[in-house]
């Protein structure tokens, strides 16, 4: 089955996870479907990650690519992984998670079940996740199995929430890289999936693909710090909500997104005239301006009492 272009690229972004990384690597070895390569992007680890990967690479039979970059954030590592990928489908496996043994086989079977003449409109296959002990679903199931729908439809119209894992066509992932802002190390992952939704759907299945474990020092462990250190990424995220993705949002969601756009615009140093221009002089911007300014002032008040939390006003987009 193996070809010069493998079916899957299993991509692992990692940062100081030498102790947990072997769990993820072992789950790749255990896959029942064998037509894949592995790409690991080390986002500037200072532990033994390189040695762990080197020992593993020396004993496995499938291709493994390891690169190390300066610490720039998971989204930059993702962009690099997509650049290096040779597989037709790109699967992201976090370094502290674990693939179920038949995960790639399940995805492959679902992908092959899509008629070839209709496959162009599909971005990939998406499934559910389990807790690390395997006892709890951490995803709300889809209303139909399978369900062919975009991320925006699943989240906002069908209101299916919870963590999901998917394999995406590598060519599409290359067309939709994460934006990178100088001095910032985080962009919300759903920014890309929302953009893709305007063009493609996923084959969504009520089958678990991966077991996950949320670490105490993970990205979501301190949301306030994450937001304050990455204002331009959040500003763009909410700007796209109130412009590009507006038809999917309820009135309440639209108001909240506009408030957050104003809030993070102030943190990013974007003045009122530029905010108005970015929102295309939307009357809703003017209506929500007091609330957005209020949220910004509350953030500034909190910042006074938390050392090391300084808005990144000088960040610029690359």
mmCIF file of C-alpha atoms in Angstrom:
data_model
loop_
_atom_site.group_PDB
_atom_site.id
_atom_site.type_symbol
_atom_site.label_atom_id
_atom_site.label_comp_id
_atom_site.label_asym_id
_atom_site.label_seq_id
_atom_site.Cartn_x
_atom_site.Cartn_y
_atom_site.Cartn_z
ATOM 1 C CA UNK A 1 0.000 0.000 0.000
ATOM 2 C CA UNK A 2 2.891 2.345 0.661
ATOM 3 C CA UNK A 3 3.706 4.811 -2.104
ATOM 4 C CA UNK A 4 5.992 7.770 -2.566
ATOM 5 C CA UNK A 5 3.094 9.824 -1.214
ATOM 6 C CA UNK A 6 1.786 8.163 1.963
ATOM 7 C CA UNK A 7 -1.872 8.320 2.842
ATOM 8 C CA UNK A 8 -1.244 10.115 6.157
ATOM 9 C CA UNK A 9 1.165 12.531 7.717
ATOM 10 C CA UNK A 10 0.876 12.186 11.486
ATOM 11 C CA UNK A 11 2.071 15.518 12.796
ATOM 12 C CA UNK A 12 3.217 16.120 16.382
ATOM 13 C CA UNK A 13 3.922 19.651 17.619
ATOM 14 C CA UNK A 14 5.780 19.496 20.921
ATOM 15 C CA UNK A 15 7.330 21.704 23.555
ATOM 16 C CA UNK A 16 9.042 20.289 26.668
ATOM 17 C CA UNK A 17 7.022 17.074 26.673
ATOM 18 C CA UNK A 18 9.878 14.550 26.761
ATOM 19 C CA UNK A 19 8.190 12.708 29.621
ATOM 20 C CA UNK A 20 4.831 12.358 27.867
ATOM 21 C CA UNK A 21 5.932 12.112 24.241
ATOM 22 C CA UNK A 22 6.634 8.324 24.335
ATOM 23 C CA UNK A 23 2.915 7.710 24.948
ATOM 24 C CA UNK A 24 2.007 9.475 21.726
ATOM 25 C CA UNK A 25 4.821 7.782 19.810
ATOM 26 C CA UNK A 26 3.816 4.333 21.024
ATOM 27 C CA UNK A 27 0.247 4.912 19.864
ATOM 28 C CA UNK A 28 1.558 5.635 16.362
ATOM 29 C CA UNK A 29 3.538 2.391 16.345
ATOM 30 C CA UNK A 30 0.363 0.502 17.282
ATOM 31 C CA UNK A 31 -1.655 1.680 14.261
ATOM 32 C CA UNK A 32 -3.357 -1.047 12.255
ATOM 33 C CA UNK A 33 -3.095 1.112 9.120
ATOM 34 C CA UNK A 34 0.554 1.441 8.104
ATOM 35 C CA UNK A 35 0.683 3.848 5.144
ATOM 36 C CA UNK A 36 1.898 6.950 6.971
ATOM 37 C CA UNK A 37 4.846 9.136 7.831
ATOM 38 C CA UNK A 38 5.518 11.092 11.026
ATOM 39 C CA UNK A 39 6.543 14.753 11.196
ATOM 40 C CA UNK A 40 7.582 16.181 14.574
ATOM 41 C CA UNK A 41 8.160 19.914 15.021
ATOM 42 C CA UNK A 42 9.880 20.810 18.288
ATOM 43 C CA UNK A 43 8.929 24.358 19.276
ATOM 44 C CA UNK A 44 12.172 25.146 21.108
ATOM 45 C CA UNK A 45 12.155 22.479 23.845
ATOM 46 C CA UNK A 46 14.823 22.700 26.540
ATOM 47 C CA UNK A 47 14.365 19.137 27.821
ATOM 48 C CA UNK A 48 15.367 15.757 26.297
ATOM 49 C CA UNK A 49 12.807 15.829 23.490
ATOM 50 C CA UNK A 50 15.436 15.545 20.733
ATOM 51 C CA UNK A 51 17.001 12.466 22.351
ATOM 52 C CA UNK A 52 13.611 10.795 22.881
ATOM 53 C CA UNK A 53 12.736 11.283 19.212
ATOM 54 C CA UNK A 54 16.178 10.151 18.003
ATOM 55 C CA UNK A 55 15.955 6.848 19.911
ATOM 56 C CA UNK A 56 12.445 6.219 18.623
ATOM 57 C CA UNK A 57 13.287 7.126 15.029
ATOM 58 C CA UNK A 58 16.210 4.674 15.038
ATOM 59 C CA UNK A 59 13.985 1.667 15.746
ATOM 60 C CA UNK A 60 10.794 2.267 13.738
ATOM 61 C CA UNK A 61 10.322 1.254 10.111
ATOM 62 C CA UNK A 62 8.243 4.212 8.865
ATOM 63 C CA UNK A 63 9.605 7.653 7.838
ATOM 64 C CA UNK A 64 10.119 10.156 10.669
ATOM 65 C CA UNK A 65 11.068 13.804 10.163
ATOM 66 C CA UNK A 66 12.162 15.856 13.174
ATOM 67 C CA UNK A 67 12.871 19.582 13.068
ATOM 68 C CA UNK A 68 13.480 22.051 15.860
ATOM 69 C CA UNK A 69 12.578 25.718 15.682
ATOM 70 C CA UNK A 70 12.836 28.659 18.044
ATOM 71 C CA UNK A 71 9.870 28.901 20.390
ATOM 72 C CA UNK A 72 7.176 30.595 18.305
ATOM 73 C CA UNK A 73 3.964 28.824 19.243
ATOM 74 C CA UNK A 74 1.970 25.808 18.198
ATOM 75 C CA UNK A 75 0.414 27.572 15.203
ATOM 76 C CA UNK A 76 3.857 28.300 13.716
ATOM 77 C CA UNK A 77 4.881 24.675 14.332
ATOM 78 C CA UNK A 78 1.685 23.599 12.550
ATOM 79 C CA UNK A 79 2.522 25.730 9.522
ATOM 80 C CA UNK A 80 5.982 24.144 9.409
ATOM 81 C CA UNK A 81 4.543 20.656 9.730
ATOM 82 C CA UNK A 82 2.185 21.237 6.816
ATOM 83 C CA UNK A 83 5.095 22.554 4.766
ATOM 84 C CA UNK A 84 7.075 19.353 5.407
ATOM 85 C CA UNK A 85 4.161 16.927 5.002
ATOM 86 C CA UNK A 86 4.112 14.422 2.148
ATOM 87 C CA UNK A 87 0.927 12.612 3.133
ATOM 88 C CA UNK A 88 -2.392 13.164 1.394
ATOM 89 C CA UNK A 89 -4.193 13.588 4.725
ATOM 90 C CA UNK A 90 -2.691 15.539 7.622
ATOM 91 C CA UNK A 91 -3.486 14.395 11.173
ATOM 92 C CA UNK A 92 -2.457 16.462 14.207
ATOM 93 C CA UNK A 93 -1.563 14.438 17.313
ATOM 94 C CA UNK A 94 -0.693 16.526 20.358
ATOM 95 C CA UNK A 95 2.398 15.281 22.126
ATOM 96 C CA UNK A 96 0.523 14.474 25.356
ATOM 97 C CA UNK A 97 -2.330 12.562 23.670
ATOM 98 C CA UNK A 98 -2.727 9.061 22.251
ATOM 99 C CA UNK A 99 -4.183 7.663 19.043
ATOM 100 C CA UNK A 100 -6.551 4.729 19.289
ATOM 101 C CA UNK A 101 -4.985 1.710 17.526
ATOM 102 C CA UNK A 102 -7.437 1.770 14.607
ATOM 103 C CA UNK A 103 -7.765 5.555 14.311
ATOM 104 C CA UNK A 104 -6.016 5.913 10.954
ATOM 105 C CA UNK A 105 -7.811 2.869 9.572
ATOM 106 C CA UNK A 106 -11.188 4.311 10.587
ATOM 107 C CA UNK A 107 -10.376 7.613 8.894
ATOM 108 C CA UNK A 108 -9.116 5.879 5.760
ATOM 109 C CA UNK A 109 -12.234 3.734 5.447
ATOM 110 C CA UNK A 110 -14.500 6.763 5.853
ATOM 111 C CA UNK A 111 -12.481 8.744 3.310
ATOM 112 C CA UNK A 112 -12.605 5.909 0.783
ATOM 113 C CA UNK A 113 -16.377 5.627 1.307
ATOM 114 C CA UNK A 114 -16.852 9.148 -0.102
ATOM 115 C CA UNK A 115 -17.543 8.818 -3.858
ATOM 116 C CA UNK A 116 -14.444 9.931 -5.710
ATOM 117 C CA UNK A 117 -16.358 12.243 -8.023
ATOM 118 C CA UNK A 118 -17.728 14.138 -4.997
ATOM 119 C CA UNK A 119 -14.607 14.129 -2.855
ATOM 120 C CA UNK A 120 -13.361 17.539 -3.983
ATOM 121 C CA UNK A 121 -15.787 19.355 -1.655
ATOM 122 C CA UNK A 122 -14.532 17.426 1.396
ATOM 123 C CA UNK A 123 -11.704 18.779 3.537
ATOM 124 C CA UNK A 124 -11.280 15.515 5.446
ATOM 125 C CA UNK A 125 -12.713 13.274 8.157
ATOM 126 C CA UNK A 126 -13.515 14.300 11.724
ATOM 127 C CA UNK A 127 -14.291 12.159 14.774
ATOM 128 C CA UNK A 128 -14.681 12.186 18.537
ATOM 129 C CA UNK A 129 -12.232 12.024 21.438
ATOM 130 C CA UNK A 130 -12.086 10.074 24.684
ATOM 131 C CA UNK A 131 -10.592 10.808 28.059
ATOM 132 C CA UNK A 132 -7.204 9.212 28.624
ATOM 133 C CA UNK A 133 -8.743 6.428 30.733
ATOM 134 C CA UNK A 134 -11.102 5.659 27.834
ATOM 135 C CA UNK A 135 -14.210 5.925 30.013
ATOM 136 C CA UNK A 136 -15.652 9.289 28.938
ATOM 137 C CA UNK A 137 -16.448 10.894 25.625
ATOM 138 C CA UNK A 138 -15.133 14.459 25.619
ATOM 139 C CA UNK A 139 -17.087 15.301 22.472
ATOM 140 C CA UNK A 140 -20.791 15.747 21.928
ATOM 141 C CA UNK A 141 -21.825 13.289 19.206
ATOM 142 C CA UNK A 142 -23.104 14.452 15.834
ATOM 143 C CA UNK A 143 -26.868 14.255 15.185
ATOM 144 C CA UNK A 144 -26.264 11.921 12.221
ATOM 145 C CA UNK A 145 -23.590 9.332 11.546
ATOM 146 C CA UNK A 146 -21.987 10.088 9.218
ATOM 147 C CA UNK A 147 -22.665 13.809 8.890
ATOM 148 C CA UNK A 148 -21.276 15.883 6.030
ATOM 149 C CA UNK A 149 -21.054 19.455 7.293
ATOM 150 C CA UNK A 150 -18.732 22.406 7.705
ATOM 151 C CA UNK A 151 -17.178 23.461 11.005
ATOM 152 C CA UNK A 152 -19.382 26.565 11.143
ATOM 153 C CA UNK A 153 -22.562 24.572 10.535
ATOM 154 C CA UNK A 154 -21.638 21.964 13.140
ATOM 155 C CA UNK A 155 -20.750 24.532 15.788
ATOM 156 C CA UNK A 156 -23.321 27.262 15.263
ATOM 157 C CA UNK A 157 -26.314 25.766 13.452
ATOM 158 C CA UNK A 158 -26.271 22.236 14.857
ATOM 159 C CA UNK A 159 -24.712 23.394 18.155
ATOM 160 C CA UNK A 160 -22.451 20.383 18.485
ATOM 161 C CA UNK A 161 -19.713 21.311 20.945
ATOM 162 C CA UNK A 162 -16.744 19.566 22.503
ATOM 163 C CA UNK A 163 -13.272 18.650 21.342
ATOM 164 C CA UNK A 164 -12.974 16.894 17.981
ATOM 165 C CA UNK A 165 -10.053 15.426 16.021
ATOM 166 C CA UNK A 166 -9.725 15.279 12.296
ATOM 167 C CA UNK A 167 -7.541 14.474 9.344
ATOM 168 C CA UNK A 168 -7.503 17.223 6.731
ATOM 169 C CA UNK A 169 -6.358 17.160 3.134
ATOM 170 C CA UNK A 170 -2.787 18.413 3.101
ATOM 171 C CA UNK A 171 -3.357 20.557 0.033
ATOM 172 C CA UNK A 172 -6.155 22.396 1.835
ATOM 173 C CA UNK A 173 -4.084 22.815 5.005
ATOM 174 C CA UNK A 174 -1.424 24.478 2.856
ATOM 175 C CA UNK A 175 -3.983 26.878 1.416
ATOM 176 C CA UNK A 176 -5.105 27.946 4.888
ATOM 177 C CA UNK A 177 -2.027 28.511 7.090
ATOM 178 C CA UNK A 178 -2.307 30.177 10.468
ATOM 179 C CA UNK A 179 -1.558 33.915 10.470
ATOM 180 C CA UNK A 180 1.633 34.803 12.342
ATOM 181 C CA UNK A 181 2.119 37.967 14.387
ATOM 182 C CA UNK A 182 5.533 39.121 15.516
ATOM 183 C CA UNK A 183 5.921 38.683 19.263
ATOM 184 C CA UNK A 184 2.793 36.528 19.654
ATOM 185 C CA UNK A 185 2.749 32.778 20.238
ATOM 186 C CA UNK A 186 -0.885 31.788 19.917
ATOM 187 C CA UNK A 187 -3.710 31.890 17.400
ATOM 188 C CA UNK A 188 -7.018 30.181 18.097
ATOM 189 C CA UNK A 189 -7.096 26.878 16.164
ATOM 190 C CA UNK A 190 -10.702 27.367 15.080
ATOM 191 C CA UNK A 191 -9.704 30.446 13.067
ATOM 192 C CA UNK A 192 -8.478 28.178 10.290
ATOM 193 C CA UNK A 193 -11.418 25.769 10.492
ATOM 194 C CA UNK A 194 -13.866 28.659 10.188
ATOM 195 C CA UNK A 195 -12.095 29.927 7.088
ATOM 196 C CA UNK A 196 -12.147 26.471 5.528
ATOM 197 C CA UNK A 197 -15.887 26.211 6.234
ATOM 198 C CA UNK A 198 -16.652 28.695 3.477
ATOM 199 C CA UNK A 199 -15.316 26.224 0.911
ATOM 200 C CA UNK A 200 -15.386 22.654 2.268
ATOM 201 C CA UNK A 201 -17.205 20.183 4.524
ATOM 202 C CA UNK A 202 -15.900 17.347 6.719
ATOM 203 C CA UNK A 203 -17.175 13.785 6.864
ATOM 204 C CA UNK A 204 -18.060 13.713 10.596
ATOM 205 C CA UNK A 205 -18.341 10.345 12.324
ATOM 206 C CA UNK A 206 -19.491 9.277 15.787
ATOM 207 C CA UNK A 207 -16.380 7.209 16.353
ATOM 208 C CA UNK A 208 -13.556 8.088 18.753
ATOM 209 C CA UNK A 209 -10.126 8.563 17.207
ATOM 210 C CA UNK A 210 -7.950 9.787 20.025
ATOM 211 C CA UNK A 211 -7.554 9.900 23.791
ATOM 212 C CA UNK A 212 -6.649 13.276 25.260
ATOM 213 C CA UNK A 213 -5.353 14.564 28.558
ATOM 214 C CA UNK A 214 -5.413 18.274 29.376
ATOM 215 C CA UNK A 215 -2.202 19.245 31.124
ATOM 216 C CA UNK A 216 -2.034 21.718 34.046
ATOM 217 C CA UNK A 217 0.444 23.835 32.079
ATOM 218 C CA UNK A 218 -1.346 23.512 28.747
ATOM 219 C CA UNK A 219 -2.516 26.381 26.545
ATOM 220 C CA UNK A 220 -5.923 26.573 28.226
ATOM 221 C CA UNK A 221 -4.559 26.557 31.801
ATOM 222 C CA UNK A 222 -4.475 30.374 32.049
ATOM 223 C CA UNK A 223 -6.824 31.883 29.493
ATOM 224 C CA UNK A 224 -6.378 35.444 30.699
ATOM 225 C CA UNK A 225 -2.629 35.339 30.253
ATOM 226 C CA UNK A 226 -3.006 33.722 26.841
ATOM 227 C CA UNK A 227 -5.334 36.474 25.677
ATOM 228 C CA UNK A 228 -3.302 39.347 27.057
ATOM 229 C CA UNK A 229 -0.104 38.111 25.437
ATOM 230 C CA UNK A 230 -1.679 37.573 21.996
ATOM 231 C CA UNK A 231 -4.011 40.510 21.352
ATOM 232 C CA UNK A 232 -3.600 40.761 17.574
ATOM 233 C CA UNK A 233 -4.445 37.109 17.055
ATOM 234 C CA UNK A 234 -7.612 37.483 19.116
ATOM 235 C CA UNK A 235 -8.452 40.783 17.440
ATOM 236 C CA UNK A 236 -8.338 39.138 14.003
ATOM 237 C CA UNK A 237 -10.301 36.124 15.249
ATOM 238 C CA UNK A 238 -13.226 38.259 16.411
ATOM 239 C CA UNK A 239 -12.998 40.593 13.418
ATOM 240 C CA UNK A 240 -13.564 37.623 11.129
ATOM 241 C CA UNK A 241 -16.510 36.567 13.297
ATOM 242 C CA UNK A 242 -18.273 39.903 12.782
ATOM 243 C CA UNK A 243 -17.401 40.165 9.090
ATOM 244 C CA UNK A 244 -16.682 36.832 7.341
ATOM 245 C CA UNK A 245 -18.696 34.457 9.556
ATOM 246 C CA UNK A 246 -21.573 36.774 10.441
ATOM 247 C CA UNK A 247 -24.365 34.672 8.825
ATOM 248 C CA UNK A 248 -23.682 31.780 11.215
ATOM 249 C CA UNK A 249 -23.725 33.755 14.459
ATOM 250 C CA UNK A 250 -26.813 34.455 16.526
ATOM 251 C CA UNK A 251 -27.492 38.052 17.540
ATOM 252 C CA UNK A 252 -26.099 37.352 20.993
ATOM 253 C CA UNK A 253 -22.954 35.704 19.615
ATOM 254 C CA UNK A 254 -22.481 38.568 17.184
ATOM 255 C CA UNK A 255 -22.695 41.142 19.975
ATOM 256 C CA UNK A 256 -20.225 39.215 22.107
ATOM 257 C CA UNK A 257 -17.781 38.880 19.229
ATOM 258 C CA UNK A 258 -18.004 42.593 18.500
ATOM 259 C CA UNK A 259 -17.323 43.403 22.151
ATOM 260 C CA UNK A 260 -14.279 41.141 22.096
ATOM 261 C CA UNK A 261 -13.076 42.656 18.818
ATOM 262 C CA UNK A 262 -13.186 46.121 20.421
ATOM 263 C CA UNK A 263 -11.556 44.839 23.609
ATOM 264 C CA UNK A 264 -8.592 43.234 21.861
ATOM 265 C CA UNK A 265 -8.282 46.089 19.390
ATOM 266 C CA UNK A 266 -7.541 48.405 22.309
ATOM 267 C CA UNK A 267 -5.015 45.914 23.692
ATOM 268 C CA UNK A 268 -3.377 45.754 20.257
ATOM 269 C CA UNK A 269 -3.169 49.537 20.049
ATOM 270 C CA UNK A 270 -5.770 49.879 17.282
ATOM 271 C CA UNK A 271 -7.512 53.257 17.455
ATOM 272 C CA UNK A 272 -11.187 54.028 17.012
ATOM 273 C CA UNK A 273 -11.008 55.149 13.388
ATOM 274 C CA UNK A 274 -9.125 52.006 12.369
ATOM 275 C CA UNK A 275 -11.572 49.823 14.309
ATOM 276 C CA UNK A 276 -14.472 51.421 12.472
ATOM 277 C CA UNK A 277 -12.746 50.915 9.140
ATOM 278 C CA UNK A 278 -11.970 47.256 9.874
ATOM 279 C CA UNK A 279 -15.627 46.573 10.723
ATOM 280 C CA UNK A 280 -16.705 48.426 7.555
ATOM 281 C CA UNK A 281 -18.328 51.127 9.702
ATOM 282 C CA UNK A 282 -20.788 48.620 11.092
ATOM 283 C CA UNK A 283 -23.438 50.322 13.316
ATOM 284 C CA UNK A 284 -23.102 47.381 15.700
ATOM 285 C CA UNK A 285 -19.505 48.446 16.381
ATOM 286 C CA UNK A 286 -20.685 51.850 17.561
ATOM 287 C CA UNK A 287 -23.455 50.267 19.638
ATOM 288 C CA UNK A 288 -21.079 47.862 21.402
ATOM 289 C CA UNK A 289 -18.227 50.347 21.815
ATOM 290 C CA UNK A 290 -19.040 51.199 25.468
ATOM 291 C CA UNK A 291 -19.176 47.495 26.410
ATOM 292 C CA UNK A 292 -15.949 46.721 24.565
ATOM 293 C CA UNK A 293 -14.176 49.653 26.160
ATOM 294 C CA UNK A 294 -15.465 48.492 29.547
ATOM 295 C CA UNK A 295 -14.042 44.995 29.037
ATOM 296 C CA UNK A 296 -10.693 46.527 28.074
ATOM 297 C CA UNK A 297 -10.651 48.676 31.234
ATOM 298 C CA UNK A 298 -11.455 45.639 33.392
ATOM 299 C CA UNK A 299 -8.502 43.848 31.783
ATOM 300 C CA UNK A 300 -6.226 46.798 32.575
ATOM 301 C CA UNK A 301 -7.401 46.715 36.178
ATOM 302 C CA UNK A 302 -6.613 43.001 36.410
ATOM 303 C CA UNK A 303 -3.220 43.563 34.810
ATOM 304 C CA UNK A 304 -2.222 45.927 37.581
ATOM 305 C CA UNK A 305 -2.386 43.077 40.076
ATOM 306 C CA UNK A 306 -0.776 40.329 37.979
ATOM 307 C CA UNK A 307 2.922 40.665 37.295
ATOM 308 C CA UNK A 308 4.238 39.846 33.841
ATOM 309 C CA UNK A 309 0.937 40.454 32.056
ATOM 310 C CA UNK A 310 1.575 43.303 29.655
ATOM 311 C CA UNK A 311 -0.535 43.875 26.540
ATOM 312 C CA UNK A 312 1.559 43.322 23.425
ATOM 313 C CA UNK A 313 0.774 46.613 21.696
ATOM 314 C CA UNK A 314 3.872 46.538 19.512
ATOM 315 C CA UNK A 315 3.084 43.225 17.833
ATOM 316 C CA UNK A 316 2.700 43.423 14.084
ATOM 317 C CA UNK A 317 1.529 40.919 11.510
ATOM 318 C CA UNK A 318 4.174 39.120 9.473
#
